[in-house]
């Protein structure tokens, strides 16, 4: 059976080996024996054992030396030491070297079987913990700020440079360009990476709650404050405090925030005990703060304090060469999330992706792929894209062609022939114009003209288009 556990019995007394081996085999274990240390090490080089039963008094190596040698080969197999002398010092040494347990000779077989069973359980648990830990790590590992375009390469380089410095960073960029992800990357690459990253969305916090959320409060500070509550400044400790949509911070809170940044101290609301502010501040905004300053909605002094370094994120349109990379990344992400195996994105969809304006930037692309993965089986096709976005595809407006006379050539033909020829002219012109406006995307052209793909294909052939 595959699940049978393997045990190596190492003892210089063959009789002892036989008795122990028989008892273990009767319980379903596979056993091997070695009569001295070098043979034991040789055996463990050849195959893996779950459990080692090691006698301590042996020649030429004692059990401790064998234990050390086995540990060099494998660190997670369980070793149980056996000795005829109950010697506490040796026991302690063995445990320090990572032995699982220590049994006295003559062996009590029942005790031995229980100890072996427990050692196996402990090993399985260790393995389970290891697996869980890696799974948690995978889950925890921060999302990567992906991008191979020159703009993204430059951004990644700047992040590497500034992450280790304690300067306030202001991240500017349109909605969905990755401002929060950039703030997390700055934190993850900074010496504060092991401390908290606390994100506060100033746009969604009601004005009346902003102060208490940030500063915390003492019991009785205001009606309803029935117990002390710590605020985000304290939660951030010596990590990073990310203030998203900073432009939404009410003016009185802006004044208080400026003071905290200058003095690195603050009080909880209603509190007398001074708190030290140790976190690094990163802010983000997608509004024009300079205009907000001119209009009196944002304090200029705070702006300079928060803006020691400004990062401006490109829109997805400005780095459309990254679209295939991002699209494939999200395809993998959602395949995993929805337990699907959509293999690819068809070239037509990809070319649509590269032409579309992406007003919602990376977030919009992520959502489009999420929806497509849910709908698709083998590959993502045009039919899996949202209708609304398909029709909103931004393409340059074409200048209408100057009207051509319908009766271009009337010489020597019947009415039927003239009509047929002119209809063909019009048809070919309409098809060519539509193809141009859709950047020669046949599926979208067919849909716009309300004909099927095959008809379009045949007509294109007939008129020598494409
Ligand atoms: N470069 C990137 N690589 C991978 N994923 C990205 C990238 N940029 C953004 N994303 C993903 O797109 C989504 C939007 O990113 P994020 O929340 O950081 O944007 P934002 O600029 O803060 O948006 P908003 O202005 O709407 O708050 C997130 O799910 C994020 O993981
Ligand atoms: Mg955001």
CSV table of C-alpha atoms and ligand atoms in Angstrom, one decimal:
chain,number,residue,atom,x,y,z
A,1,UNK,CA,0.0,0.0,0.0
A,2,UNK,CA,1.2,3.5,-0.8
A,3,UNK,CA,0.4,4.9,2.5
A,4,UNK,CA,2.4,2.3,4.5
A,5,UNK,CA,5.0,4.1,6.7
A,6,UNK,CA,8.6,3.0,6.5
A,7,UNK,CA,10.7,2.5,9.6
A,8,UNK,CA,14.4,2.0,9.9
A,9,UNK,CA,15.6,0.1,13.0
A,10,UNK,CA,19.2,0.7,13.9
A,11,UNK,CA,20.6,-1.5,16.6
A,12,UNK,CA,23.7,-3.7,17.0
A,13,UNK,CA,21.7,-6.5,18.6
A,14,UNK,CA,20.1,-8.6,15.8
A,15,UNK,CA,17.6,-10.2,18.2
A,16,UNK,CA,16.4,-6.8,19.3
A,17,UNK,CA,15.9,-5.7,15.7
A,18,UNK,CA,13.9,-8.8,15.0
A,19,UNK,CA,11.5,-8.5,17.9
A,20,UNK,CA,10.9,-4.8,17.2
A,21,UNK,CA,10.6,-5.4,13.4
A,22,UNK,CA,8.0,-8.2,13.9
A,23,UNK,CA,5.9,-6.1,16.2
A,24,UNK,CA,5.9,-3.1,13.8
A,25,UNK,CA,5.2,-5.2,10.7
A,26,UNK,CA,2.2,-6.7,12.6
A,27,UNK,CA,0.9,-3.1,12.8
A,28,UNK,CA,1.3,-2.6,9.0
A,29,UNK,CA,4.6,-0.8,8.9
A,30,UNK,CA,7.4,-1.6,6.5
A,31,UNK,CA,10.6,-2.1,8.3
A,32,UNK,CA,14.3,-2.3,7.4
A,33,UNK,CA,17.2,-2.9,9.8
A,34,UNK,CA,20.8,-1.7,10.0
A,35,UNK,CA,23.2,-3.1,12.5
A,36,UNK,CA,25.4,0.0,12.8
A,37,UNK,CA,25.5,3.7,12.1
A,38,UNK,CA,27.3,3.8,8.7
A,39,UNK,CA,24.9,1.1,7.3
A,40,UNK,CA,21.9,3.2,8.6
A,41,UNK,CA,23.2,6.3,6.8
A,42,UNK,CA,23.8,4.3,3.7
A,43,UNK,CA,20.2,3.0,3.9
A,44,UNK,CA,18.7,6.4,4.4
A,45,UNK,CA,20.7,7.7,1.4
A,46,UNK,CA,19.0,5.0,-0.7
A,47,UNK,CA,15.4,5.3,0.5
A,48,UNK,CA,13.4,7.7,2.7
A,49,UNK,CA,12.1,6.6,6.1
A,50,UNK,CA,9.3,8.1,8.0
A,51,UNK,CA,10.7,7.0,11.4
A,52,UNK,CA,14.1,6.0,12.7
A,53,UNK,CA,14.5,3.9,15.8
A,54,UNK,CA,18.0,4.5,17.0
A,55,UNK,CA,19.9,2.7,19.6
A,56,UNK,CA,22.3,5.0,21.5
A,57,UNK,CA,25.1,2.6,22.5
A,58,UNK,CA,26.6,1.3,19.2
A,59,UNK,CA,29.9,0.9,17.5
A,60,UNK,CA,31.6,2.5,15.6
A,61,UNK,CA,29.3,5.5,15.8
A,62,UNK,CA,27.0,6.0,18.8
A,63,UNK,CA,23.3,6.9,18.2
A,64,UNK,CA,24.0,10.6,18.6
A,65,UNK,CA,26.5,10.6,15.7
A,66,UNK,CA,24.0,8.6,13.6
A,67,UNK,CA,21.3,11.1,14.5
A,68,UNK,CA,23.5,14.0,13.4
A,69,UNK,CA,24.3,12.3,10.1
A,70,UNK,CA,20.6,11.5,9.4
A,71,UNK,CA,19.7,15.1,10.1
A,72,UNK,CA,22.1,16.2,7.4
A,73,UNK,CA,20.2,14.1,4.9
A,74,UNK,CA,16.7,15.0,6.0
A,75,UNK,CA,15.3,17.4,8.6
A,76,UNK,CA,11.7,16.3,8.9
A,77,UNK,CA,11.9,12.6,9.5
A,78,UNK,CA,11.1,11.5,13.1
A,79,UNK,CA,13.8,9.9,15.2
A,80,UNK,CA,13.1,7.9,18.3
A,81,UNK,CA,16.1,7.1,20.5
A,82,UNK,CA,16.4,3.9,22.4
A,83,UNK,CA,18.9,3.2,25.2
A,84,UNK,CA,19.6,0.6,27.8
A,85,UNK,CA,20.8,3.3,30.2
A,86,UNK,CA,18.4,6.0,31.3
A,87,UNK,CA,20.8,8.8,30.8
A,88,UNK,CA,19.2,12.2,31.1
A,89,UNK,CA,22.1,14.1,29.6
A,90,UNK,CA,22.0,12.0,26.5
A,91,UNK,CA,18.3,12.4,26.3
A,92,UNK,CA,18.6,16.1,26.4
A,93,UNK,CA,21.3,16.2,23.8
A,94,UNK,CA,19.2,14.0,21.5
A,95,UNK,CA,16.1,16.2,21.9
A,96,UNK,CA,18.3,19.3,21.1
A,97,UNK,CA,19.4,17.6,18.0
A,98,UNK,CA,15.7,17.2,17.0
A,99,UNK,CA,14.9,13.7,18.2
A,100,UNK,CA,11.1,13.2,18.6
A,101,UNK,CA,11.2,11.0,21.8
A,102,UNK,CA,13.4,8.8,24.0
A,103,UNK,CA,12.5,5.3,25.1
A,104,UNK,CA,14.2,3.0,27.7
A,105,UNK,CA,15.4,-0.5,27.0
A,106,UNK,CA,14.3,-3.2,27.5
A,107,UNK,CA,11.6,-2.0,25.1
A,108,UNK,CA,8.0,-2.1,26.2
A,109,UNK,CA,6.4,-2.9,22.8
A,110,UNK,CA,3.0,-1.3,23.5
A,111,UNK,CA,4.8,1.9,24.5
A,112,UNK,CA,6.9,1.7,21.4
A,113,UNK,CA,3.9,1.3,19.1
A,114,UNK,CA,2.1,4.3,20.7
A,115,UNK,CA,5.2,6.4,20.4
A,116,UNK,CA,5.7,5.4,16.8
A,117,UNK,CA,2.0,6.2,16.0
A,118,UNK,CA,2.3,9.6,17.7
A,119,UNK,CA,5.5,10.4,15.9
A,120,UNK,CA,3.8,9.7,12.6
A,121,UNK,CA,0.9,11.9,13.5
A,122,UNK,CA,3.2,14.7,14.5
A,123,UNK,CA,5.1,14.4,11.2
A,124,UNK,CA,1.8,14.6,9.3
A,125,UNK,CA,0.7,17.6,11.2
A,126,UNK,CA,4.1,19.3,10.6
A,127,UNK,CA,3.6,18.7,6.9
A,128,UNK,CA,0.0,20.0,6.9
A,129,UNK,CA,1.2,23.2,8.7
A,130,UNK,CA,3.9,23.6,6.1
A,131,UNK,CA,1.4,23.3,3.2
A,132,UNK,CA,-1.0,25.7,4.9
A,133,UNK,CA,1.7,28.2,5.5
A,134,UNK,CA,2.7,28.2,1.9
A,135,UNK,CA,-0.9,28.5,0.9
A,136,UNK,CA,-1.3,31.5,3.2
A,137,UNK,CA,1.9,33.0,1.8
A,138,UNK,CA,0.6,32.6,-1.7
A,139,UNK,CA,-2.6,34.3,-0.7
A,140,UNK,CA,-0.9,37.0,1.3
A,141,UNK,CA,1.8,37.8,-1.3
A,142,UNK,CA,1.0,41.3,-2.5
A,143,UNK,CA,-0.4,41.7,-5.9
A,144,UNK,CA,2.3,42.5,-8.4
A,145,UNK,CA,2.3,45.9,-10.1
A,146,UNK,CA,2.6,44.4,-13.6
A,147,UNK,CA,3.8,46.2,-16.7
A,148,UNK,CA,6.6,45.9,-19.2
A,149,UNK,CA,6.0,49.2,-21.0
A,150,UNK,CA,8.6,51.9,-20.7
A,151,UNK,CA,6.3,54.0,-18.5
A,152,UNK,CA,5.7,51.1,-16.1
A,153,UNK,CA,9.4,50.1,-16.1
A,154,UNK,CA,10.2,53.7,-15.1
A,155,UNK,CA,7.5,53.6,-12.4
A,156,UNK,CA,8.9,50.4,-10.9
A,157,UNK,CA,12.4,51.8,-10.9
A,158,UNK,CA,11.2,54.9,-9.1
A,159,UNK,CA,9.4,52.8,-6.5
A,160,UNK,CA,12.6,50.8,-5.9
A,161,UNK,CA,14.4,54.1,-5.3
A,162,UNK,CA,12.1,55.9,-3.1
A,163,UNK,CA,10.6,53.0,-1.0
A,164,UNK,CA,13.4,53.0,1.5
A,165,UNK,CA,13.2,56.8,2.2
A,166,UNK,CA,10.9,58.3,4.7
A,167,UNK,CA,9.3,60.9,2.5
A,168,UNK,CA,5.6,61.6,1.9
A,169,UNK,CA,4.5,60.3,-1.5
A,170,UNK,CA,1.5,61.5,-3.4
A,171,UNK,CA,0.2,59.2,-6.1
A,172,UNK,CA,-1.8,60.8,-8.9
A,173,UNK,CA,-3.7,59.0,-11.5
A,174,UNK,CA,-7.1,58.3,-13.0
A,175,UNK,CA,-9.5,55.9,-11.5
A,176,UNK,CA,-8.4,52.3,-11.7
A,177,UNK,CA,-4.8,53.0,-12.8
A,178,UNK,CA,-3.4,51.2,-9.7
A,179,UNK,CA,-2.8,53.9,-7.1
A,180,UNK,CA,-3.6,51.7,-4.2
A,181,UNK,CA,-1.5,48.9,-5.6
A,182,UNK,CA,1.4,51.3,-6.1
A,183,UNK,CA,1.0,52.4,-2.4
A,184,UNK,CA,1.1,48.8,-1.3
A,185,UNK,CA,4.2,48.2,-3.5
A,186,UNK,CA,5.9,51.2,-1.9
A,187,UNK,CA,5.1,49.7,1.5
A,188,UNK,CA,6.2,46.2,0.6
A,189,UNK,CA,9.6,47.3,-0.6
A,190,UNK,CA,10.2,49.6,2.3
A,191,UNK,CA,11.9,48.7,5.6
A,192,UNK,CA,8.4,49.0,7.1
A,193,UNK,CA,7.2,46.0,5.1
A,194,UNK,CA,6.6,43.9,8.2
A,195,UNK,CA,4.6,46.6,10.0
A,196,UNK,CA,0.9,47.3,9.1
A,197,UNK,CA,-0.3,48.9,5.9
A,198,UNK,CA,-3.5,50.8,6.8
A,199,UNK,CA,-5.7,52.2,4.1
A,200,UNK,CA,-8.2,55.0,4.7
A,201,UNK,CA,-10.6,56.0,2.0
A,202,UNK,CA,-11.3,59.6,2.7
A,203,UNK,CA,-14.0,59.7,-0.1
A,204,UNK,CA,-16.3,57.1,1.6
A,205,UNK,CA,-15.8,58.2,5.2
A,206,UNK,CA,-18.7,60.4,6.3
A,207,UNK,CA,-17.3,63.9,7.2
A,208,UNK,CA,-18.5,63.6,10.8
A,209,UNK,CA,-16.6,60.4,11.3
A,210,UNK,CA,-13.3,61.2,9.7
A,211,UNK,CA,-11.7,62.7,12.8
A,212,UNK,CA,-12.6,59.9,15.1
A,213,UNK,CA,-11.6,57.3,12.6
A,214,UNK,CA,-8.2,58.8,12.2
A,215,UNK,CA,-7.4,60.0,15.7
A,216,UNK,CA,-9.5,57.5,17.8
A,217,UNK,CA,-11.3,58.7,20.9
A,218,UNK,CA,-11.5,58.3,24.7
A,219,UNK,CA,-14.6,57.2,26.5
A,220,UNK,CA,-17.1,60.1,26.8
A,221,UNK,CA,-15.3,62.2,24.2
A,222,UNK,CA,-18.7,62.7,22.6
A,223,UNK,CA,-22.2,61.4,22.9
A,224,UNK,CA,-22.1,57.7,21.9
A,225,UNK,CA,-18.4,57.3,22.8
A,226,UNK,CA,-19.1,54.6,25.4
A,227,UNK,CA,-15.6,53.1,25.2
A,228,UNK,CA,-12.1,54.1,24.1
A,229,UNK,CA,-11.4,53.4,20.5
A,230,UNK,CA,-8.0,53.6,18.8
A,231,UNK,CA,-7.9,55.3,15.4
A,232,UNK,CA,-6.1,54.5,12.1
A,233,UNK,CA,-3.1,56.6,13.1
A,234,UNK,CA,-2.5,54.2,15.9
A,235,UNK,CA,-3.3,51.1,13.9
A,236,UNK,CA,-0.7,52.1,11.3
A,237,UNK,CA,1.9,52.1,14.2
A,238,UNK,CA,5.4,52.2,12.5
A,239,UNK,CA,4.0,51.0,9.2
A,240,UNK,CA,2.3,53.0,6.4
A,241,UNK,CA,-0.8,55.0,6.5
A,242,UNK,CA,-2.4,55.3,3.0
A,243,UNK,CA,-4.9,58.2,2.7
A,244,UNK,CA,-6.8,57.6,-0.4
A,245,UNK,CA,-8.7,60.4,-2.2
A,246,UNK,CA,-7.0,62.9,0.1
A,247,UNK,CA,-8.8,65.8,-1.7
A,248,UNK,CA,-12.0,64.8,0.2
A,249,UNK,CA,-10.6,65.5,3.6
A,250,UNK,CA,-12.5,68.3,5.3
A,251,UNK,CA,-10.6,71.5,5.9
A,252,UNK,CA,-10.6,71.2,9.8
A,253,UNK,CA,-9.1,67.7,9.5
A,254,UNK,CA,-6.6,68.9,7.0
A,255,UNK,CA,-5.4,71.4,9.6
A,256,UNK,CA,-5.1,68.7,12.2
A,257,UNK,CA,-3.3,66.3,9.8
A,258,UNK,CA,-0.8,69.0,9.0
A,259,UNK,CA,-0.1,69.5,12.7
A,260,UNK,CA,0.4,65.7,13.2
A,261,UNK,CA,2.9,65.7,10.3
A,262,UNK,CA,4.8,68.6,11.7
A,263,UNK,CA,4.9,67.5,15.3
A,264,UNK,CA,4.7,63.7,14.9
A,265,UNK,CA,2.3,63.7,17.8
A,266,UNK,CA,-1.5,63.6,18.3
A,267,UNK,CA,-4.2,63.1,20.9
A,268,UNK,CA,-7.2,60.8,20.7
A,269,UNK,CA,-10.4,62.9,20.7
A,270,UNK,CA,-11.1,63.8,24.3
A,271,UNK,CA,-7.7,62.4,25.3
A,272,UNK,CA,-4.9,64.0,27.4
A,273,UNK,CA,-2.3,61.4,26.7
A,274,UNK,CA,0.0,62.3,23.9
A,275,UNK,CA,0.5,59.7,21.2
A,276,UNK,CA,3.5,59.4,19.0
A,277,UNK,CA,2.9,59.2,15.2
A,278,UNK,CA,5.5,56.9,13.6
A,279,UNK,CA,3.8,55.9,10.4
A,280,UNK,CA,4.9,56.9,6.9
A,281,UNK,CA,2.2,58.7,4.9
A,282,UNK,CA,1.2,57.9,1.3
A,283,UNK,CA,-1.7,59.8,-0.3
A,284,UNK,CA,-3.6,59.3,-3.5
A,285,UNK,CA,-5.9,61.5,-5.5
A,286,UNK,CA,-7.5,61.6,-8.9
A,287,UNK,CA,-8.7,65.1,-8.7
A,288,UNK,CA,-6.8,68.2,-9.6
A,289,UNK,CA,-5.5,69.3,-6.2
A,290,UNK,CA,-3.9,72.5,-7.5
A,291,UNK,CA,-7.3,73.6,-8.7
A,292,UNK,CA,-8.8,72.6,-5.3
A,293,UNK,CA,-6.1,74.8,-3.6
A,294,UNK,CA,-7.1,77.7,-5.9
A,295,UNK,CA,-10.8,77.2,-5.0
A,296,UNK,CA,-9.9,77.1,-1.3
A,297,UNK,CA,-10.9,73.4,-0.8
A,298,UNK,CA,-7.4,72.2,-0.1
A,299,UNK,CA,-4.7,73.7,2.1
A,300,UNK,CA,-1.6,74.6,0.2
A,301,UNK,CA,0.7,74.0,3.2
A,302,UNK,CA,-0.6,70.5,3.6
A,303,UNK,CA,-0.3,69.9,-0.1
A,304,UNK,CA,3.5,70.6,0.1
A,305,UNK,CA,3.9,68.5,3.2
A,306,UNK,CA,2.2,65.5,1.5
A,307,UNK,CA,3.8,66.0,-1.8
A,308,UNK,CA,7.5,65.5,-1.1
A,309,UNK,CA,7.5,63.1,-4.0
A,310,UNK,CA,4.8,62.8,-6.6
A,311,UNK,CA,4.2,59.7,-8.7
A,312,UNK,CA,1.9,60.1,-11.7
A,313,UNK,CA,0.4,56.8,-12.9
A,314,UNK,CA,-0.2,56.4,-16.7
A,315,UNK,CA,-3.6,55.5,-17.9
A,316,UNK,CA,-4.0,52.1,-19.5
A,317,UNK,CA,-4.4,53.8,-22.9
A,318,UNK,CA,-1.0,55.4,-22.5
A,319,UNK,CA,0.6,52.0,-22.0
A,320,UNK,CA,-1.6,49.8,-24.2
A,321,UNK,CA,1.4,47.6,-24.9
A,322,UNK,CA,0.8,46.2,-21.4
A,323,UNK,CA,-2.7,45.1,-22.2
A,324,UNK,CA,-1.9,41.5,-23.4
A,325,UNK,CA,0.3,40.9,-20.4
A,326,UNK,CA,-2.4,42.2,-18.0
A,327,UNK,CA,-5.2,40.4,-19.8
A,328,UNK,CA,-3.3,37.1,-19.6
A,329,UNK,CA,-2.5,37.7,-15.9
A,330,UNK,CA,-6.2,38.3,-15.1
A,331,UNK,CA,-7.2,35.3,-17.1
A,332,UNK,CA,-5.0,33.2,-14.8
A,333,UNK,CA,-6.2,34.9,-11.7
A,334,UNK,CA,-9.9,34.3,-12.5
A,335,UNK,CA,-9.3,30.7,-13.8
A,336,UNK,CA,-7.9,30.0,-10.4
A,337,UNK,CA,-10.6,31.8,-8.6
A,338,UNK,CA,-13.5,30.2,-10.5
A,339,UNK,CA,-11.8,26.9,-10.9
A,340,UNK,CA,-12.0,27.2,-14.7
A,341,UNK,CA,-9.5,26.5,-17.5
A,342,UNK,CA,-10.1,29.0,-20.2
A,343,UNK,CA,-6.9,28.7,-22.2
A,344,UNK,CA,-6.7,31.8,-24.2
A,345,UNK,CA,-8.0,35.1,-25.4
A,346,UNK,CA,-8.7,35.0,-29.1
A,347,UNK,CA,-6.7,37.5,-31.3
A,348,UNK,CA,-9.9,39.4,-32.2
A,349,UNK,CA,-10.7,40.1,-28.6
A,350,UNK,CA,-7.1,41.1,-28.0
A,351,UNK,CA,-7.2,43.6,-30.9
A,352,UNK,CA,-10.4,45.0,-29.5
A,353,UNK,CA,-8.7,45.4,-26.2
A,354,UNK,CA,-5.9,47.3,-27.8
A,355,UNK,CA,-8.2,49.7,-29.5
A,356,UNK,CA,-10.7,50.4,-26.7
A,357,UNK,CA,-10.2,53.5,-24.7
A,358,UNK,CA,-10.4,51.9,-21.2
A,359,UNK,CA,-11.9,54.9,-19.3
A,360,UNK,CA,-11.9,52.7,-16.1
A,361,UNK,CA,-8.3,51.6,-16.8
A,362,UNK,CA,-6.8,48.4,-15.3
A,363,UNK,CA,-9.8,47.9,-13.0
A,364,UNK,CA,-12.1,47.9,-16.1
A,365,UNK,CA,-9.9,45.4,-17.9
A,366,UNK,CA,-9.9,43.2,-14.8
A,367,UNK,CA,-13.7,43.3,-14.7
A,368,UNK,CA,-14.1,42.5,-18.4
A,369,UNK,CA,-11.8,39.5,-18.1
A,370,UNK,CA,-13.6,38.3,-14.9
A,371,UNK,CA,-16.9,38.4,-16.7
A,372,UNK,CA,-15.5,36.7,-19.8
A,373,UNK,CA,-13.9,33.9,-17.7
A,374,UNK,CA,-17.2,33.2,-16.1
A,375,UNK,CA,-18.9,33.0,-19.5
A,376,UNK,CA,-16.2,31.3,-21.6
A,377,UNK,CA,-15.3,27.6,-21.9
A,378,UNK,CA,-12.2,27.1,-24.0
A,379,UNK,CA,-11.3,30.7,-25.1
A,380,UNK,CA,-12.5,34.2,-24.6
A,381,UNK,CA,-14.3,35.4,-27.7
A,382,UNK,CA,-16.0,38.6,-28.8
A,383,UNK,CA,-19.4,37.3,-27.6
A,384,UNK,CA,-18.1,37.2,-24.1
A,385,UNK,CA,-17.4,40.9,-24.0
A,386,UNK,CA,-20.0,43.4,-22.5
A,387,UNK,CA,-22.2,44.8,-25.2
A,388,UNK,CA,-22.0,48.3,-23.7
A,389,UNK,CA,-18.2,48.4,-24.1
A,390,UNK,CA,-18.3,47.0,-27.5
A,391,UNK,CA,-20.6,49.7,-28.7
A,392,UNK,CA,-18.7,52.4,-26.9
A,393,UNK,CA,-15.4,51.5,-28.6
A,394,UNK,CA,-13.7,54.7,-29.2
A,395,UNK,CA,-12.6,55.0,-32.8
A,396,UNK,CA,-11.7,58.2,-34.7
A,397,UNK,CA,-14.6,59.7,-36.4
A,398,UNK,CA,-14.3,59.3,-40.2
A,399,UNK,CA,-15.0,62.2,-42.5
A,400,UNK,CA,-17.9,61.1,-44.6
A,401,UNK,CA,-16.9,60.6,-48.2
A,402,UNK,CA,-18.2,63.2,-50.7
A,403,UNK,CA,-21.4,61.9,-52.2
A,404,UNK,CA,-20.7,60.3,-55.5
A,405,UNK,CA,-23.3,60.5,-58.3
A,406,UNK,CA,-25.3,57.4,-58.3
A,407,UNK,CA,-25.4,57.3,-62.1
A,408,UNK,CA,-21.8,57.1,-62.7
A,409,UNK,CA,-21.9,55.3,-66.0
A,410,UNK,CA,-25.0,54.9,-68.0
A,411,UNK,CA,-23.5,53.9,-71.3
A,412,UNK,CA,-25.0,50.9,-73.1
A,413,UNK,CA,-26.5,49.0,-70.2
A,414,UNK,CA,-29.9,48.0,-69.1
A,415,UNK,CA,-31.6,49.5,-66.0
A,416,UNK,CA,-31.3,46.2,-64.2
A,417,UNK,CA,-27.5,46.2,-64.7
A,418,UNK,CA,-27.0,49.8,-63.7
A,419,UNK,CA,-29.0,49.2,-60.5
A,420,UNK,CA,-27.0,46.0,-59.7
A,421,UNK,CA,-23.7,47.7,-60.3
A,422,UNK,CA,-24.6,50.8,-58.2
A,423,UNK,CA,-25.9,48.6,-55.4
A,424,UNK,CA,-22.6,46.8,-55.4
A,425,UNK,CA,-20.7,50.1,-55.3
A,426,UNK,CA,-22.7,51.3,-52.3
A,427,UNK,CA,-22.5,48.0,-50.6
A,428,UNK,CA,-18.7,47.8,-51.0
A,429,UNK,CA,-18.3,51.4,-49.8
A,430,UNK,CA,-20.5,50.8,-46.7
A,431,UNK,CA,-18.5,47.7,-45.8
A,432,UNK,CA,-15.2,49.4,-46.3
A,433,UNK,CA,-16.2,52.4,-44.3
A,434,UNK,CA,-17.5,50.2,-41.4
A,435,UNK,CA,-14.4,48.1,-41.5
A,436,UNK,CA,-12.3,51.2,-41.2
A,437,UNK,CA,-14.2,52.6,-38.3
A,438,UNK,CA,-13.8,49.3,-36.5
A,439,UNK,CA,-10.1,49.0,-37.3
A,440,UNK,CA,-10.9,46.1,-39.6
A,441,UNK,CA,-12.5,44.1,-36.9
A,442,UNK,CA,-14.7,41.7,-38.8
A,443,UNK,CA,-16.9,40.5,-36.0
A,444,UNK,CA,-17.8,43.9,-34.9
A,445,UNK,CA,-18.3,45.0,-38.5
A,446,UNK,CA,-20.7,42.1,-39.1
A,447,UNK,CA,-22.6,42.9,-36.0
A,448,UNK,CA,-22.9,46.6,-36.9
A,449,UNK,CA,-24.1,45.8,-40.4
A,450,UNK,CA,-26.5,43.1,-39.0
A,451,UNK,CA,-25.1,40.5,-41.4
A,452,UNK,CA,-23.4,37.3,-40.3
A,453,UNK,CA,-19.7,36.8,-40.3
A,454,UNK,CA,-19.7,34.5,-43.3
A,455,UNK,CA,-21.7,36.9,-45.5
A,456,UNK,CA,-19.3,39.7,-44.6
A,457,UNK,CA,-16.3,37.4,-45.4
A,458,UNK,CA,-17.8,36.5,-48.8
A,459,UNK,CA,-18.6,40.1,-49.7
A,460,UNK,CA,-15.1,41.3,-48.7
A,461,UNK,CA,-13.7,38.7,-51.0
A,462,UNK,CA,-16.1,39.7,-53.8
A,463,UNK,CA,-15.1,43.4,-53.4
A,464,UNK,CA,-11.5,42.8,-52.9
A,465,UNK,CA,-11.5,44.2,-49.4
A,466,UNK,CA,-8.8,43.1,-46.8
B,1,LIG,N1,-0.1,47.4,-12.9
B,1,LIG,C1,-1.0,46.5,-12.4
B,1,LIG,N2,-0.8,45.2,-12.4
B,1,LIG,C2,-1.7,44.3,-11.9
B,1,LIG,N3,-2.9,44.7,-11.5
B,1,LIG,C3,-3.2,46.0,-11.4
B,1,LIG,C4,-2.3,47.0,-11.9
B,1,LIG,N4,-2.8,48.2,-11.8
B,1,LIG,C5,-4.0,48.0,-11.2
B,1,LIG,N5,-4.3,46.7,-11.0
B,1,LIG,C6,-5.5,46.1,-10.5
B,1,LIG,O1,-6.6,46.9,-10.9
B,1,LIG,C7,-7.5,47.2,-9.8
B,1,LIG,C8,-7.5,48.7,-9.5
B,1,LIG,O2,-6.3,49.1,-8.9
B,1,LIG,P1,-6.2,50.1,-7.7
B,1,LIG,O3,-7.3,49.9,-6.8
B,1,LIG,O4,-4.9,50.1,-7.2
B,1,LIG,O5,-6.5,51.4,-8.6
B,1,LIG,P2,-6.8,52.9,-8.0
B,1,LIG,O6,-6.0,53.8,-8.9
B,1,LIG,O7,-6.6,53.0,-6.6
B,1,LIG,O8,-8.3,53.1,-8.4
B,1,LIG,P3,-9.4,54.2,-7.8
B,1,LIG,O9,-9.0,55.5,-8.3
B,1,LIG,O10,-10.7,53.8,-8.4
B,1,LIG,O11,-9.4,54.0,-6.3
B,1,LIG,C9,-7.0,46.4,-8.7
B,1,LIG,O12,-7.7,45.2,-8.6
B,1,LIG,C10,-5.5,46.1,-9.0
B,1,LIG,O13,-5.1,44.9,-8.4
B,2,LIG,MG1,-8.0,53.5,-5.0
